[in-house]
GROMACS .gro file of C-alpha atoms in nm:
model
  284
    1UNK     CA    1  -1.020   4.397   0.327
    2UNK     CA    2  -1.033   4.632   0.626
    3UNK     CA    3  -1.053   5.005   0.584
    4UNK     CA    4  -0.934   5.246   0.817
    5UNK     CA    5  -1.283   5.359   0.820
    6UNK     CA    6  -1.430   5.063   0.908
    7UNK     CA    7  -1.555   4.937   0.577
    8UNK     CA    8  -1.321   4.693   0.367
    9UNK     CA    9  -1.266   4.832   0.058
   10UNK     CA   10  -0.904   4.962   0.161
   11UNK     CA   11  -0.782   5.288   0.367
   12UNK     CA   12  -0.789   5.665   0.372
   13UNK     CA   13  -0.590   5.909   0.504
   14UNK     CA   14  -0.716   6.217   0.432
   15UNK     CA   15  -0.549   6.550   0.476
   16UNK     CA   16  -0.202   6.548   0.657
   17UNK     CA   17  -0.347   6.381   0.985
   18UNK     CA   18  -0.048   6.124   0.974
   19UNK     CA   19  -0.027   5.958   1.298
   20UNK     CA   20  -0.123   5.678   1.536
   21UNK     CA   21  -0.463   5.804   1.574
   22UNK     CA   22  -0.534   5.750   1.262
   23UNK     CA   23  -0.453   5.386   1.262
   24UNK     CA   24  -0.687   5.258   1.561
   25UNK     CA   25  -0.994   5.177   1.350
   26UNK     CA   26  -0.797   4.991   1.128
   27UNK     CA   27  -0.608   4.776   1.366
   28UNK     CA   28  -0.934   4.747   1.508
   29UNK     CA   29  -1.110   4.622   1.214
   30UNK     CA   30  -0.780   4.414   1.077
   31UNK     CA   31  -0.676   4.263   1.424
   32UNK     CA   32  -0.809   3.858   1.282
   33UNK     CA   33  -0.624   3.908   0.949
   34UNK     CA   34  -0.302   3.868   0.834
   35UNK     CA   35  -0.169   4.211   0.667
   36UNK     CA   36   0.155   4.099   0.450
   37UNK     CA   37   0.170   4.423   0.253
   38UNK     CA   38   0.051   4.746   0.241
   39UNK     CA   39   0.010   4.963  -0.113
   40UNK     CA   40  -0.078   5.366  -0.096
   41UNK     CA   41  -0.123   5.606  -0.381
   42UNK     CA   42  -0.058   5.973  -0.150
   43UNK     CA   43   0.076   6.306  -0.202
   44UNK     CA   44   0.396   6.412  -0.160
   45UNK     CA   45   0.481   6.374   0.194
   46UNK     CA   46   0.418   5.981   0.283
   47UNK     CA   47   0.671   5.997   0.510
   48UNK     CA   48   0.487   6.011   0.841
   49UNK     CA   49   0.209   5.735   0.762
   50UNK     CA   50   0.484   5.497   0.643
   51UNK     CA   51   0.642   5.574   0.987
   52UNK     CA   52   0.318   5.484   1.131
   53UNK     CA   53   0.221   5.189   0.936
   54UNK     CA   54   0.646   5.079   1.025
   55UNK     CA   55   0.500   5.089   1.395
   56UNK     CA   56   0.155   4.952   1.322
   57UNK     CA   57   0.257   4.646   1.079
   58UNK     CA   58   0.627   4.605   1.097
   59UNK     CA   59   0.647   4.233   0.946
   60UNK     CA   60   0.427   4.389   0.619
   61UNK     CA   61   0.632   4.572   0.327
   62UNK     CA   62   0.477   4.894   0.235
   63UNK     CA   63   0.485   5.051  -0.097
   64UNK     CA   64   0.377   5.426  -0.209
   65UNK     CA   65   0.358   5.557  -0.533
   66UNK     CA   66   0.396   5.930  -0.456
   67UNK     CA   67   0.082   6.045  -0.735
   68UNK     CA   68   0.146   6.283  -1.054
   69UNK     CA   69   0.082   6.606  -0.984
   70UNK     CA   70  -0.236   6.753  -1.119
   71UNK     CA   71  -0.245   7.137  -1.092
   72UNK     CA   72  -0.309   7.203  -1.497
   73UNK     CA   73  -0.544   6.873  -1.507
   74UNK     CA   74  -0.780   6.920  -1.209
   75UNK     CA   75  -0.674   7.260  -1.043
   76UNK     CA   76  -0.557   7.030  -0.733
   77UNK     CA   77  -0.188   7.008  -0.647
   78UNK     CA   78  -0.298   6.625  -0.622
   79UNK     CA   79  -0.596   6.443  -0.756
   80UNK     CA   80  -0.729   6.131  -0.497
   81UNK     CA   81  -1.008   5.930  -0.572
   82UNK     CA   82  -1.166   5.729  -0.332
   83UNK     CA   83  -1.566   5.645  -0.252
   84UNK     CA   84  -1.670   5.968  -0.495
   85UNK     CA   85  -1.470   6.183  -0.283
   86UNK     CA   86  -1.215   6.378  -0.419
   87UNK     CA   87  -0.882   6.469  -0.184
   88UNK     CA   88  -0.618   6.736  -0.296
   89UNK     CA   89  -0.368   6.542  -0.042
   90UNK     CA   90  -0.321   6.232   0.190
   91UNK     CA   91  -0.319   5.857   0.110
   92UNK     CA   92  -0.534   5.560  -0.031
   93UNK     CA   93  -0.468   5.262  -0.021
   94UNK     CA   94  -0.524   4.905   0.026
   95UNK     CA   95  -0.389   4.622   0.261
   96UNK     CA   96  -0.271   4.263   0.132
   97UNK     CA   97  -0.447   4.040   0.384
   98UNK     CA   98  -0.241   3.649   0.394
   99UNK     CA   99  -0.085   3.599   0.108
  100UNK     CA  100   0.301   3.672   0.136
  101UNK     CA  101   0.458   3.849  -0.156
  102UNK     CA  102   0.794   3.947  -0.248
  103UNK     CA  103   0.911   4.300  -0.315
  104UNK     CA  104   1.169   4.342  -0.582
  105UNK     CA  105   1.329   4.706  -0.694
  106UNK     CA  106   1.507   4.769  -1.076
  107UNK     CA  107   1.681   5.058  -1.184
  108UNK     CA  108   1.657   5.039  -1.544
  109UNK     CA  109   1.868   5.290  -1.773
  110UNK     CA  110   2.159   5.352  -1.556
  111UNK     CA  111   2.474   5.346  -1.719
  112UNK     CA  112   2.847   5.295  -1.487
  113UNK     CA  113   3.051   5.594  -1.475
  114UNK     CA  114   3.289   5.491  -1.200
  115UNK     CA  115   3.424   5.202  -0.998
  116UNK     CA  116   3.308   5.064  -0.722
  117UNK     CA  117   3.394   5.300  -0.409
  118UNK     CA  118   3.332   5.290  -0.053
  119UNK     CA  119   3.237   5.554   0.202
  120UNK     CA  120   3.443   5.725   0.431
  121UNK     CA  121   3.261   5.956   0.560
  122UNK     CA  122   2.910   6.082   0.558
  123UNK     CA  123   2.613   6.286   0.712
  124UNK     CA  124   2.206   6.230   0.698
  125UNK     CA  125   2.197   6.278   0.273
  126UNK     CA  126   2.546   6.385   0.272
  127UNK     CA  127   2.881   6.248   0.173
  128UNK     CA  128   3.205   6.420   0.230
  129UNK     CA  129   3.450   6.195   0.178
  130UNK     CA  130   3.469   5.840  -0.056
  131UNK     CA  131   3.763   5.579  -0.072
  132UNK     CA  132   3.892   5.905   0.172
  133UNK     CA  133   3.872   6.149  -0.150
  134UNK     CA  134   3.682   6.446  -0.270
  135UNK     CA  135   3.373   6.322  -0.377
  136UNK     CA  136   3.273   6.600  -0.612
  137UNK     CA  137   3.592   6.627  -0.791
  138UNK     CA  138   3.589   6.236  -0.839
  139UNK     CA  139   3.236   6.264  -1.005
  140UNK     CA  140   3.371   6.553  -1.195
  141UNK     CA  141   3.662   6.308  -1.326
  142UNK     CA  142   3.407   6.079  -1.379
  143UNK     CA  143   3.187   6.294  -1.637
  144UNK     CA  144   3.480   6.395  -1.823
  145UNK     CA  145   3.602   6.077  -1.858
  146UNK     CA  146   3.285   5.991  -2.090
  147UNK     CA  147   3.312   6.282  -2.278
  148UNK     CA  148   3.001   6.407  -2.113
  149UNK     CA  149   2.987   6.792  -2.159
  150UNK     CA  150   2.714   7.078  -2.197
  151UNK     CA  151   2.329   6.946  -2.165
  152UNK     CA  152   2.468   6.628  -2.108
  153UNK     CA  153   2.633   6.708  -1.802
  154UNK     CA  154   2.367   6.832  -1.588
  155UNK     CA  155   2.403   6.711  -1.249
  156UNK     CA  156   2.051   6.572  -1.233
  157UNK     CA  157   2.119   6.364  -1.512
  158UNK     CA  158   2.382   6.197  -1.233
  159UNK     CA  159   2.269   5.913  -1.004
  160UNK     CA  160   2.464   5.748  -0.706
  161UNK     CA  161   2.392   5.353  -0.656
  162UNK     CA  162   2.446   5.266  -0.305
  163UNK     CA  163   2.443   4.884  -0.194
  164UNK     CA  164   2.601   4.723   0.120
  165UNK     CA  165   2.840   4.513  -0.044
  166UNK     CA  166   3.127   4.565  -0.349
  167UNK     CA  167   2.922   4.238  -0.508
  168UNK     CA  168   2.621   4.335  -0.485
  169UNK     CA  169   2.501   4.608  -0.786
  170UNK     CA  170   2.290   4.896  -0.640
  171UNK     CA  171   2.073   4.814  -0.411
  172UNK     CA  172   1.945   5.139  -0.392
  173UNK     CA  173   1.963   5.459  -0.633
  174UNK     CA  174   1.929   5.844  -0.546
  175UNK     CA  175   1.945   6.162  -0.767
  176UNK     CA  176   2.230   6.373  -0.710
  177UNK     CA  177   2.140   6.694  -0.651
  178UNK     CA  178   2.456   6.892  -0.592
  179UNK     CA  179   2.853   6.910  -0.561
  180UNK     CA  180   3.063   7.148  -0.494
  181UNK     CA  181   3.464   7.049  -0.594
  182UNK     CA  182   3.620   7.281  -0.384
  183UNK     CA  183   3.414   7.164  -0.031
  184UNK     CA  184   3.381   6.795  -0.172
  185UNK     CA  185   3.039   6.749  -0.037
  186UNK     CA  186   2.807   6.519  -0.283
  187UNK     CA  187   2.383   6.581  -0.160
  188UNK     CA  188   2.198   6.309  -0.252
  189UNK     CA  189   1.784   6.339  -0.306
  190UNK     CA  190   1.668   6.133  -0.028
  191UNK     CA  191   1.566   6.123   0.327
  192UNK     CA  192   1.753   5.788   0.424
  193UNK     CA  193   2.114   5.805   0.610
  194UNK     CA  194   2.425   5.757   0.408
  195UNK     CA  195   2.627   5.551   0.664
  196UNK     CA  196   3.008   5.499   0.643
  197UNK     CA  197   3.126   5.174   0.482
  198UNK     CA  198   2.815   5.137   0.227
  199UNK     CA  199   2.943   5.084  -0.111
  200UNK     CA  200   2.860   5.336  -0.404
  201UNK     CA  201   2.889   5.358  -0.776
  202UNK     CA  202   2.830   5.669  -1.036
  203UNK     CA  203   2.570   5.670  -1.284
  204UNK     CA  204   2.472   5.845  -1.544
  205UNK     CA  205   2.078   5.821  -1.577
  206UNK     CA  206   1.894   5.768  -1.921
  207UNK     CA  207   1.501   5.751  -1.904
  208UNK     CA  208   1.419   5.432  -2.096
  209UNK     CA  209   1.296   5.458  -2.417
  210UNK     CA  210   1.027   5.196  -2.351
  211UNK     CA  211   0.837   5.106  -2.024
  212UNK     CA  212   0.958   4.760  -1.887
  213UNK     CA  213   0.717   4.524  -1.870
  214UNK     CA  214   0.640   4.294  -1.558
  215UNK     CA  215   0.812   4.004  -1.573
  216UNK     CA  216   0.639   3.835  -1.243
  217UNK     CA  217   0.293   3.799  -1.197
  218UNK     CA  218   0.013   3.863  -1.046
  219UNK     CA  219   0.198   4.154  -0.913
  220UNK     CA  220   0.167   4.552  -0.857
  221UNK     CA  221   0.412   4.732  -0.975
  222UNK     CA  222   0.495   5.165  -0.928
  223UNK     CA  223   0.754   5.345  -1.138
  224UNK     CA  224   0.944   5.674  -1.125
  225UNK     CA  225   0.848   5.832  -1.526
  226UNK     CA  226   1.022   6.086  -1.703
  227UNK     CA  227   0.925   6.491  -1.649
  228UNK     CA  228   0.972   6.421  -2.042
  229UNK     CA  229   0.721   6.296  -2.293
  230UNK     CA  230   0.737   6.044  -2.523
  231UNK     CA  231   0.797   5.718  -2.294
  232UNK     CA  232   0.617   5.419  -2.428
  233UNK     CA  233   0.511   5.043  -2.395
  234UNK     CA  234   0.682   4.753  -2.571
  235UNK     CA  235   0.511   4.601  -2.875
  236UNK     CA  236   0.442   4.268  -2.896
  237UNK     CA  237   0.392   4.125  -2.507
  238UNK     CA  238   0.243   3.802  -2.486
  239UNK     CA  239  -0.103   3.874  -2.302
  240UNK     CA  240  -0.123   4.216  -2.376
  241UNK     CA  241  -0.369   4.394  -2.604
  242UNK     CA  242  -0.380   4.776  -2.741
  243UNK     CA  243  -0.707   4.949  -2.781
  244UNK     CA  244  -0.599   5.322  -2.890
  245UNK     CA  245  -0.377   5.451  -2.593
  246UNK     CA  246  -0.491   5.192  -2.349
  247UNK     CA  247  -0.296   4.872  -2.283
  248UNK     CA  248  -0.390   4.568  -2.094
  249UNK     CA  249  -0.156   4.291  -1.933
  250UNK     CA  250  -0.307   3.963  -1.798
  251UNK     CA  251  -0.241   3.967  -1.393
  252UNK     CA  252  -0.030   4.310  -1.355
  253UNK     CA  253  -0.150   4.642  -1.226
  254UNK     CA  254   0.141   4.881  -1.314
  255UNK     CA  255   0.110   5.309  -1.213
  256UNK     CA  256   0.408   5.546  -1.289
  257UNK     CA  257   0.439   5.882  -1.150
  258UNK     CA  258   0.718   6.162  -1.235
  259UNK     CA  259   0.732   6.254  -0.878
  260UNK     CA  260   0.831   5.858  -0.745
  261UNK     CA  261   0.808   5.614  -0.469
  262UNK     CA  262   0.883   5.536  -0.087
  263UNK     CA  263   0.900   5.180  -0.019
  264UNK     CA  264   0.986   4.984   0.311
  265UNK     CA  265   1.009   4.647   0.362
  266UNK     CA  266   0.959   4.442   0.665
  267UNK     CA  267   1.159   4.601   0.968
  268UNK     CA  268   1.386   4.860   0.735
  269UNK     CA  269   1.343   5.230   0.709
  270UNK     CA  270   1.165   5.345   0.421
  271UNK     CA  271   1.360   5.534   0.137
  272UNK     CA  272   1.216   5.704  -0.172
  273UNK     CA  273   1.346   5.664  -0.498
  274UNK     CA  274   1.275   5.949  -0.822
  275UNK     CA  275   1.533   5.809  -1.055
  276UNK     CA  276   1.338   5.777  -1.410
  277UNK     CA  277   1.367   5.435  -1.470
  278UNK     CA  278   1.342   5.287  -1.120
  279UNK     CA  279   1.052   5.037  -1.012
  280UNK     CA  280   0.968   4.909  -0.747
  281UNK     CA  281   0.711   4.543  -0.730
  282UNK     CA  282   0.540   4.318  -0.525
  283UNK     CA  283   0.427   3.995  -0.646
  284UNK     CA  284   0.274   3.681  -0.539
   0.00000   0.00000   0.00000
């Protein structure tokens, strides 16, 4: 597959050089194939190419696995591998030429807190106002309704599931990252809009005690991991073999990172997601 530097073992980005530029050789050098998807490992600001890649491919779904950091491993805030070269930031990444897969996200350990609510009023990553109450003090009511107190009650142990319909069980998931009961104000950890009349749900977040296996395959699959250690595989998958540390399963390629994703799919804005527990797939 085309590379955006003219060979076809995938693309590079290096450094922060997101922008249009950057995509001509690829275009150039992809223009006879069909590109249905588009899968980057990058640093912590993806933002831009995604933007980029929206305008370049819009009809492919992109998916980036924002890399663990590395600073105590390799003395890099990032560690990027591609062609011998070693990059401290940017992207790599490869493009899904014909085939059309489907992209699937799963929040697993989230546990209800609240009802179904709807927004009343909200701002970029904030929300002032849901069901036309204080926001804050409802998620307060919410936490002390499970007996949730101390440790426990840490607010980024708190997750908001967002989804466009009361029927429909969060589509999407962000971290809360503050409240304030007296101003009402919830923040959420993301760069996508809250818009009025999207429907929301509290959550209280528990990083699974074992990493979900793929249940579709051949597919790709990125993960949001716990800060904390002690995460591990399930025993006993059909097609999957232990050798010390090192597991294998038969037609998945699956890469976890404490610092999340960004996905987009065909013609939607891209949102990130660093809920432990969340996944994001593609598969064919």
């Amino acid at each position: 597959m085309p590379g955006w530097d003219g060979s076809r073992k995938g693309i590079v980005a290096p450094g922060r050089m997101y922008g249009r530029a950057l995509l001509l050789n690829f275009r150039k050098n992809s223009n006879m194939y069909h590109v249905s998807a588009l899968l980057i490992l990058s640093d912590d600001a993806p933002q831009g190419l995604l933007s980029s890649l929206q305008t370049a491919y819009p009809g492919a779904c992109k998916m980036a696995l924002r890399v663990s950091s590395t600073p105590f491993v390799t003395g890099r805030p990032f560690t990027l591998l591609r062609d011998g070269n070693v990059h401290s930031s940017g992207a790599v990444g490869l493009a899904i030429l014909k085939a059309t897969p489907s992209l699937r996200t799963t929040f697993d350990g989230l546990h209800p807190l609240s009802p179904v609510m709807k927004v009343t009023a909200a701002e970029g990553n904030l929300i002032h106002t849901l069901n036309d109450g204080n926001p804050s003090q409802l998620l307060l009511d919410a936490i002390r309704s499970t007996g949730l107190y101390g440790e426990n009650a840490k607010e980024d142990n708190f997750v908001l599931g967002v989804s466009t319909s009361p029927e429909v069980l969060h589509q999407r998931a962000f971290r809360i990252t503050s409240g304030d009961p007296k101003r009402g104000t919830l923040a959420l950890e993301t760069d996508a809009t809250i818009t009025e009349g999207l429907f929301v749900q509290f959550f209280k977040s528990s990083t699974p005690s074992d990493v979900a296996q793929p249940d579709r395959t051949p597919s790709i699959s990125f993960m949001t991991t716990s800060d904390a250690a002690g995460t591990r595989a399930q025993d006993g998958h059909a097609g999957s073999v232990d050798v010390e540390s090192v597991r294998i399963i038969e037609g998945a390629f699956v890469a976890g990172s404490e610092n999340g994703w960004t996905v987009a799919q065909a013609d939607e804005e891209a949102w990130a997601c660093s809920v432990p527990g969340a996944s994001t797939s593609v598969a064919w």
